[in-house]
PDB file of C-alpha atoms in Angstrom:
ATOM      1  CA  LYS A   1       0.002  -0.011   0.001  1.00 71.00           C
ATOM      2  CA  ALA A   2       1.135   3.503  -0.593  1.00 83.00           C
ATOM      3  CA  GLY A   3       2.212   5.364   2.517  1.00 94.00           C
ATOM      4  CA  VAL A   4       0.882   8.570   3.985  1.00 97.00           C
ATOM      5  CA  THR A   5       1.451  11.515   1.681  1.00 97.00           C
ATOM      6  CA  GLN A   6       1.537  15.207   2.509  1.00 98.00           C
ATOM      7  CA  THR A   7       1.477  18.227   0.282  1.00 97.00           C
ATOM      8  CA  PRO A   8       3.152  20.570  -0.106  1.00 97.00           C
ATOM      9  CA  ARG A   9       6.486  19.478   1.280  1.00 97.00           C
ATOM     10  CA  TYR A  10       7.760  23.006   1.853  1.00 97.00           C
ATOM     11  CA  LEU A  11       6.061  26.324   2.347  1.00 96.00           C
ATOM     12  CA  ILE A  12       7.279  29.853   2.987  1.00 98.00           C
ATOM     13  CA  LYS A  13       4.716  32.373   4.247  1.00 97.00           C
ATOM     14  CA  THR A  14       4.784  35.758   5.895  1.00 97.00           C
ATOM     15  CA  ARG A  15       3.280  36.738   9.208  1.00 97.00           C
ATOM     16  CA  GLY A  16      -0.446  37.301   9.105  1.00 97.00           C
ATOM     17  CA  GLN A  17      -1.050  35.011   6.130  1.00 97.00           C
ATOM     18  CA  GLN A  18      -2.913  31.730   6.327  1.00 97.00           C
ATOM     19  CA  VAL A  19      -1.889  28.317   5.111  1.00 98.00           C
ATOM     20  CA  THR A  20      -3.536  25.013   4.297  1.00 98.00           C
ATOM     21  CA  LEU A  21      -1.717  21.693   4.482  1.00 98.00           C
ATOM     22  CA  SER A  22      -3.023  18.452   3.050  1.00 98.00           C
ATOM     23  CA  CYS A  23      -2.675  14.816   4.121  1.00 98.00           C
ATOM     24  CA  SER A  24      -3.725  11.637   2.332  1.00 98.00           C
ATOM     25  CA  PRO A  25      -3.809   8.625   4.627  1.00 97.00           C
ATOM     26  CA  ILE A  26      -3.003   5.014   3.838  1.00 97.00           C
ATOM     27  CA  SER A  27      -5.849   3.405   1.896  1.00 95.00           C
ATOM     28  CA  GLY A  28      -8.408   2.030   4.322  1.00 93.00           C
ATOM     29  CA  HIS A  29      -7.314   4.186   7.225  1.00 95.00           C
ATOM     30  CA  ARG A  30     -10.041   6.397   8.579  1.00 95.00           C
ATOM     31  CA  SER A  31      -8.184   8.254  11.327  1.00 95.00           C
ATOM     32  CA  VAL A  32      -5.816  11.107  10.704  1.00 97.00           C
ATOM     33  CA  SER A  33      -3.809  12.814  13.462  1.00 97.00           C
ATOM     34  CA  TRP A  34      -1.752  15.974  13.080  1.00 98.00           C
ATOM     35  CA  TYR A  35       1.387  16.935  14.988  1.00 98.00           C
ATOM     36  CA  GLN A  36       3.664  19.938  15.148  1.00 98.00           C
ATOM     37  CA  GLN A  37       7.392  19.239  15.470  1.00 96.00           C
ATOM     38  CA  THR A  38       9.776  21.978  16.592  1.00 96.00           C
ATOM     39  CA  PRO A  39      13.303  21.832  18.051  1.00 92.00           C
ATOM     40  CA  GLY A  40      12.157  23.397  21.291  1.00 90.00           C
ATOM     41  CA  GLN A  41       8.820  21.677  21.950  1.00 93.00           C
ATOM     42  CA  GLY A  42       9.359  18.392  20.135  1.00 94.00           C
ATOM     43  CA  LEU A  43       6.354  16.553  18.754  1.00 96.00           C
ATOM     44  CA  GLN A  44       3.017  17.931  19.931  1.00 97.00           C
ATOM     45  CA  PHE A  45      -0.420  16.655  19.114  1.00 96.00           C
ATOM     46  CA  LEU A  46      -2.727  19.088  17.280  1.00 97.00           C
ATOM     47  CA  PHE A  47      -5.909  17.116  16.623  1.00 96.00           C
ATOM     48  CA  GLU A  48      -7.358  13.901  15.284  1.00 95.00           C
ATOM     49  CA  TYR A  49     -10.118  13.312  12.812  1.00 96.00           C
ATOM     50  CA  PHE A  50     -12.198  10.176  12.232  1.00 94.00           C
ATOM     51  CA  SER A  51     -15.116   9.855   9.826  1.00 93.00           C
ATOM     52  CA  GLU A  52     -15.082  13.599   9.133  1.00 95.00           C
ATOM     53  CA  THR A  53     -15.348  14.461  12.837  1.00 95.00           C
ATOM     54  CA  GLN A  54     -12.766  15.859  15.167  1.00 94.00           C
ATOM     55  CA  ARG A  55     -12.438  13.300  17.971  1.00 92.00           C
ATOM     56  CA  ASN A  56      -9.570  14.772  19.919  1.00 92.00           C
ATOM     57  CA  LYS A  57      -7.794  18.094  20.193  1.00 94.00           C
ATOM     58  CA  GLY A  58      -4.517  19.258  21.676  1.00 94.00           C
ATOM     59  CA  ASN A  59      -3.676  22.514  23.355  1.00 94.00           C
ATOM     60  CA  PHE A  60      -3.252  24.815  20.396  1.00 96.00           C
ATOM     61  CA  PRO A  61      -5.018  28.123  19.772  1.00 96.00           C
ATOM     62  CA  GLY A  62      -8.074  28.337  17.614  1.00 95.00           C
ATOM     63  CA  ARG A  63      -5.933  29.615  14.702  1.00 97.00           C
ATOM     64  CA  PHE A  64      -5.158  25.938  14.101  1.00 98.00           C
ATOM     65  CA  SER A  65      -8.050  24.055  12.571  1.00 97.00           C
ATOM     66  CA  GLY A  66      -8.650  21.053  10.451  1.00 97.00           C
ATOM     67  CA  ARG A  67     -11.153  19.004   8.591  1.00 97.00           C
ATOM     68  CA  GLN A  68     -11.554  15.610   7.053  1.00 98.00           C
ATOM     69  CA  PHE A  69     -13.278  14.654   3.866  1.00 97.00           C
ATOM     70  CA  SER A  70     -15.396  11.607   3.067  1.00 96.00           C
ATOM     71  CA  ASN A  71     -12.384   9.910   1.446  1.00 95.00           C
ATOM     72  CA  SER A  72     -10.473  10.329   4.745  1.00 96.00           C
ATOM     73  CA  ARG A  73      -8.135  12.941   3.302  1.00 98.00           C
ATOM     74  CA  SER A  74      -7.500  15.690   5.798  1.00 98.00           C
ATOM     75  CA  GLU A  75      -6.446  19.289   5.724  1.00 98.00           C
ATOM     76  CA  MET A  76      -5.220  21.537   8.433  1.00 98.00           C
ATOM     77  CA  ASN A  77      -5.362  25.280   8.303  1.00 98.00           C
ATOM     78  CA  VAL A  78      -3.390  27.880  10.253  1.00 98.00           C
ATOM     79  CA  SER A  79      -4.706  31.423  10.071  1.00 95.00           C
ATOM     80  CA  THR A  80      -2.902  34.660  10.987  1.00 96.00           C
ATOM     81  CA  LEU A  81       0.491  33.010  10.936  1.00 97.00           C
ATOM     82  CA  GLU A  82       3.061  33.897  13.600  1.00 97.00           C
ATOM     83  CA  LEU A  83       6.796  33.422  13.499  1.00 97.00           C
ATOM     84  CA  GLY A  84       6.470  30.707  16.143  1.00 96.00           C
ATOM     85  CA  ASP A  85       4.327  28.595  13.759  1.00 97.00           C
ATOM     86  CA  SER A  86       7.445  27.740  11.797  1.00 98.00           C
ATOM     87  CA  ALA A  87       7.709  24.004  12.226  1.00 98.00           C
ATOM     88  CA  LEU A  88       7.474  20.592  10.577  1.00 97.00           C
ATOM     89  CA  TYR A  89       3.836  19.532  10.455  1.00 98.00           C
ATOM     90  CA  LEU A  90       3.305  15.773  10.442  1.00 98.00           C
ATOM     91  CA  CYS A  91       0.206  13.840   9.806  1.00 98.00           C
ATOM     92  CA  ALA A  92      -0.288  10.213  10.726  1.00 97.00           C
ATOM     93  CA  SER A  93      -2.968   7.716   9.823  1.00 97.00           C
ATOM     94  CA  SER A  94      -4.404   4.635  11.466  1.00 94.00           C
ATOM     95  CA  GLN A  95      -7.471   2.501  11.093  1.00 90.00           C
ATOM     96  CA  GLY A  96      -9.234   4.388  13.883  1.00 85.00           C
ATOM     97  CA  LEU A  97     -10.452   1.324  15.748  1.00 81.00           C
ATOM     98  CA  ALA A  98     -12.199   1.706  19.086  1.00 71.00           C
ATOM     99  CA  GLY A  99      -9.795   1.819  22.029  1.00 69.00           C
ATOM    100  CA  GLY A 100      -7.440   4.153  20.259  1.00 67.00           C
ATOM    101  CA  GLN A 101      -4.134   2.459  20.930  1.00 78.00           C
ATOM    102  CA  GLU A 102      -3.146   1.711  17.365  1.00 86.00           C
ATOM    103  CA  THR A 103       0.072   2.185  15.537  1.00 90.00           C
ATOM    104  CA  GLN A 104       0.121   5.480  13.657  1.00 94.00           C
ATOM    105  CA  TYR A 105       1.887   5.709  10.308  1.00 96.00           C
ATOM    106  CA  PHE A 106       3.513   9.015   9.567  1.00 97.00           C
ATOM    107  CA  GLY A 107       3.856  11.091   6.443  1.00 98.00           C
ATOM    108  CA  PRO A 108       7.053  12.910   5.458  1.00 97.00           C
ATOM    109  CA  GLY A 109       5.799  16.205   6.824  1.00 97.00           C
ATOM    110  CA  THR A 110       5.302  19.723   5.505  1.00 98.00           C
ATOM    111  CA  ARG A 111       8.005  22.182   6.551  1.00 97.00           C
ATOM    112  CA  LEU A 112       6.507  25.616   7.092  1.00 98.00           C
ATOM    113  CA  LEU A 113       8.694  28.673   7.426  1.00 98.00           C
ATOM    114  CA  VAL A 114       7.026  31.917   8.511  1.00 97.00           C
ATOM    115  CA  LEU A 115       8.959  35.093   7.792  1.00 97.00           C
TER     116      LEU A 115
ATOM    117  CA  ALA B   1      -0.969  14.162  33.561  1.00 80.00           C
ATOM    118  CA  GLN B   2       0.331  11.822  30.894  1.00 88.00           C
ATOM    119  CA  ARG B   3       3.989  12.395  30.203  1.00 93.00           C
ATOM    120  CA  VAL B   4       6.940  10.669  28.541  1.00 97.00           C
ATOM    121  CA  THR B   5      10.465  11.451  29.542  1.00 97.00           C
ATOM    122  CA  GLN B   6      13.638  10.551  27.658  1.00 98.00           C
ATOM    123  CA  PRO B   7      16.420  11.812  29.907  1.00 96.00           C
ATOM    124  CA  GLU B   8      19.244  11.684  27.328  1.00 96.00           C
ATOM    125  CA  LYS B   9      19.332  14.040  24.382  1.00 96.00           C
ATOM    126  CA  LEU B  10      22.341  12.341  22.938  1.00 97.00           C
ATOM    127  CA  LEU B  11      23.763   8.858  23.400  1.00 98.00           C
ATOM    128  CA  SER B  12      27.077   8.127  21.751  1.00 98.00           C
ATOM    129  CA  VAL B  13      28.480   4.595  21.628  1.00 97.00           C
ATOM    130  CA  PHE B  14      31.022   2.625  19.616  1.00 97.00           C
ATOM    131  CA  LYS B  15      29.989   0.004  17.114  1.00 97.00           C
ATOM    132  CA  GLY B  16      29.479  -3.329  18.829  1.00 97.00           C
ATOM    133  CA  ALA B  17      28.755  -1.794  22.225  1.00 98.00           C
ATOM    134  CA  PRO B  18      25.422  -2.355  24.027  1.00 97.00           C
ATOM    135  CA  VAL B  19      22.828   0.332  23.775  1.00 97.00           C
ATOM    136  CA  GLU B  20      20.097   1.333  26.204  1.00 97.00           C
ATOM    137  CA  LEU B  21      17.827   4.253  25.425  1.00 98.00           C
ATOM    138  CA  LYS B  22      15.815   5.244  28.473  1.00 97.00           C
ATOM    139  CA  CYS B  23      12.130   6.052  28.545  1.00 97.00           C
ATOM    140  CA  ASN B  24      10.005   6.746  31.570  1.00 97.00           C
ATOM    141  CA  TYR B  25       6.303   7.562  31.505  1.00 95.00           C
ATOM    142  CA  SER B  26       3.588   8.780  33.809  1.00 93.00           C
ATOM    143  CA  TYR B  27       0.098   7.436  33.331  1.00 88.00           C
ATOM    144  CA  SER B  28      -2.240   5.896  35.841  1.00 79.00           C
ATOM    145  CA  GLY B  29      -4.012   3.515  33.491  1.00 79.00           C
ATOM    146  CA  SER B  30      -2.816   0.867  31.014  1.00 81.00           C
ATOM    147  CA  PRO B  31      -0.845   2.624  28.344  1.00 85.00           C
ATOM    148  CA  GLU B  32       0.380   1.386  25.033  1.00 90.00           C
ATOM    149  CA  LEU B  33       4.064   2.233  24.601  1.00 93.00           C
ATOM    150  CA  PHE B  34       5.882   2.664  21.266  1.00 94.00           C
ATOM    151  CA  TRP B  35       9.332   3.337  20.020  1.00 96.00           C
ATOM    152  CA  TYR B  36       9.540   5.333  16.821  1.00 96.00           C
ATOM    153  CA  VAL B  37      12.748   5.987  14.888  1.00 96.00           C
ATOM    154  CA  GLN B  38      13.666   8.703  12.459  1.00 95.00           C
ATOM    155  CA  TYR B  39      16.687   8.064  10.259  1.00 95.00           C
ATOM    156  CA  SER B  40      18.331  10.970   8.511  1.00 93.00           C
ATOM    157  CA  ARG B  41      16.070  12.420   5.774  1.00 91.00           C
ATOM    158  CA  GLN B  42      13.413   9.763   6.388  1.00 94.00           C
ATOM    159  CA  ARG B  43       9.997   9.877   7.911  1.00 95.00           C
ATOM    160  CA  LEU B  44       9.148   8.840  11.442  1.00 96.00           C
ATOM    161  CA  GLN B  45       8.538   5.106  11.499  1.00 94.00           C
ATOM    162  CA  LEU B  46       7.517   2.551  14.076  1.00 93.00           C
ATOM    163  CA  LEU B  47      10.340   0.515  15.504  1.00 94.00           C
ATOM    164  CA  LEU B  48       8.358  -1.535  17.981  1.00 91.00           C
ATOM    165  CA  ARG B  49       5.468  -1.471  20.365  1.00 90.00           C
ATOM    166  CA  HIS B  50       5.221  -3.308  23.651  1.00 86.00           C
ATOM    167  CA  ILE B  51       2.055  -5.221  22.934  1.00 78.00           C
ATOM    168  CA  SER B  52       3.618  -7.026  19.979  1.00 76.00           C
ATOM    169  CA  ARG B  53       6.650  -8.138  22.002  1.00 71.00           C
ATOM    170  CA  GLU B  54       8.697  -8.322  18.787  1.00 74.00           C
ATOM    171  CA  SER B  55      12.390  -7.770  18.288  1.00 75.00           C
ATOM    172  CA  ILE B  56      13.021  -5.435  15.386  1.00 81.00           C
ATOM    173  CA  LYS B  57      16.527  -4.878  13.980  1.00 89.00           C
ATOM    174  CA  GLY B  58      17.844  -6.480  17.165  1.00 89.00           C
ATOM    175  CA  PHE B  59      16.104  -3.985  19.436  1.00 93.00           C
ATOM    176  CA  THR B  60      13.870  -5.014  22.321  1.00 92.00           C
ATOM    177  CA  ALA B  61      11.919  -3.111  24.908  1.00 93.00           C
ATOM    178  CA  ASP B  62      10.228  -4.321  28.068  1.00 87.00           C
ATOM    179  CA  LEU B  63       7.422  -2.529  29.753  1.00 89.00           C
ATOM    180  CA  ASN B  64       8.090  -2.275  33.495  1.00 90.00           C
ATOM    181  CA  LYS B  65       4.907  -1.032  35.085  1.00 88.00           C
ATOM    182  CA  GLY B  66       6.460  -0.881  38.547  1.00 90.00           C
ATOM    183  CA  GLU B  67       9.165   1.521  37.374  1.00 91.00           C
ATOM    184  CA  THR B  68       6.932   3.023  34.662  1.00 93.00           C
ATOM    185  CA  SER B  69       9.709   2.511  32.142  1.00 94.00           C
ATOM    186  CA  PHE B  70      10.021   1.222  28.593  1.00 95.00           C
ATOM    187  CA  HIS B  71      13.730   1.253  27.872  1.00 96.00           C
ATOM    188  CA  LEU B  72      14.976   0.307  24.418  1.00 96.00           C
ATOM    189  CA  LYS B  73      17.923  -2.050  24.262  1.00 95.00           C
ATOM    190  CA  LYS B  74      20.215  -3.605  21.725  1.00 96.00           C
ATOM    191  CA  PRO B  75      23.173  -5.839  22.643  1.00 96.00           C
ATOM    192  CA  PHE B  76      25.475  -4.783  19.810  1.00 97.00           C
ATOM    193  CA  ALA B  77      25.067  -1.384  18.162  1.00 97.00           C
ATOM    194  CA  GLN B  78      25.595  -0.960  14.417  1.00 97.00           C
ATOM    195  CA  GLU B  79      26.494   2.220  12.584  1.00 97.00           C
ATOM    196  CA  GLU B  80      23.167   2.084  10.736  1.00 96.00           C
ATOM    197  CA  ASP B  81      21.391   2.395  14.084  1.00 97.00           C
ATOM    198  CA  SER B  82      22.418   6.054  14.213  1.00 98.00           C
ATOM    199  CA  ALA B  83      19.130   7.958  14.263  1.00 98.00           C
ATOM    200  CA  MET B  84      16.680   9.882  16.441  1.00 97.00           C
ATOM    201  CA  TYR B  85      14.594   7.668  18.696  1.00 98.00           C
ATOM    202  CA  TYR B  86      11.267   8.693  20.205  1.00 98.00           C
ATOM    203  CA  CYS B  87       9.358   6.956  22.907  1.00 97.00           C
ATOM    204  CA  ALA B  88       5.602   7.507  22.727  1.00 96.00           C
ATOM    205  CA  LEU B  89       2.516   6.643  24.767  1.00 94.00           C
ATOM    206  CA  SER B  90      -1.088   6.270  23.789  1.00 91.00           C
ATOM    207  CA  SER B  91      -4.091   5.630  25.981  1.00 85.00           C
ATOM    208  CA  SER B  92      -7.644   4.481  25.415  1.00 81.00           C
ATOM    209  CA  SER B  93      -8.911   7.701  26.972  1.00 81.00           C
ATOM    210  CA  ASN B  94      -7.078   9.865  24.443  1.00 81.00           C
ATOM    211  CA  THR B  95      -8.035   8.625  21.008  1.00 83.00           C
ATOM    212  CA  GLY B  96      -5.642   9.243  18.178  1.00 88.00           C
ATOM    213  CA  LYS B  97      -3.095  11.047  20.355  1.00 92.00           C
ATOM    214  CA  LEU B  98       0.471   9.974  20.829  1.00 94.00           C
ATOM    215  CA  ILE B  99       2.420  11.654  23.579  1.00 95.00           C
ATOM    216  CA  PHE B 100       6.063  11.779  22.639  1.00 97.00           C
ATOM    217  CA  GLY B 101       9.225  12.135  24.644  1.00 97.00           C
ATOM    218  CA  GLN B 102      11.776  14.713  23.535  1.00 97.00           C
ATOM    219  CA  GLY B 103      13.761  12.141  21.645  1.00 97.00           C
ATOM    220  CA  THR B 104      17.263  10.720  21.976  1.00 98.00           C
ATOM    221  CA  THR B 105      19.846  10.962  19.234  1.00 97.00           C
ATOM    222  CA  LEU B 106      21.850   7.748  19.022  1.00 98.00           C
ATOM    223  CA  GLN B 107      25.234   8.129  17.468  1.00 98.00           C
ATOM    224  CA  VAL B 108      27.140   4.915  16.743  1.00 98.00           C
ATOM    225  CA  LYS B 109      30.804   5.555  16.063  1.00 97.00           C
ATOM    226  CA  PRO B 110      32.919   3.203  13.963  1.00 95.00           C
TER     227      PRO B 110
END
């Protein structure tokens, strides 16, 4: 099966702009989780979507949002970008089975630089 | 609060030496513990998880609930083991969320 794909791979934006990142999960996987990776904070959970519904959310401001489509593809949006939003954004997919302790499979990430 | 701690940022060993990457967690329930690895210029990938009790690439990890630890071990390090290693925890009460440690860079010298 093809792995998790993310587009674009690199983005440069300026403060105040907004950005949309896309994630295509492994075929058959219905859960998509998003993470932010920075040198200072490490890997932090943003949110998780399953069957087009947000099931879980991390401690990020409302500027960070997401959605999931009927084909399980997911997008995340960051509005009013700040310099501190510069990071590698990772998405991960899993089957989304009840109990929630599944292996997550990661994409290559989108590297966002905010100037 | 659920937390994962990897006390070493960098672990440097010589080829053929034993390796132990430490991971401690705090969680009151029954967690699922994972080790993920990120090789240079590659994506984060699963190395092993405690429930499968497998040995992958010679690595093993034992969940010690008394000490709340899940240390990763390998008896003889290889140069190709050089990578960033992350310990992660998931729980049934926190669907879809992995809590990661800060990661340990393993450097295996020839």
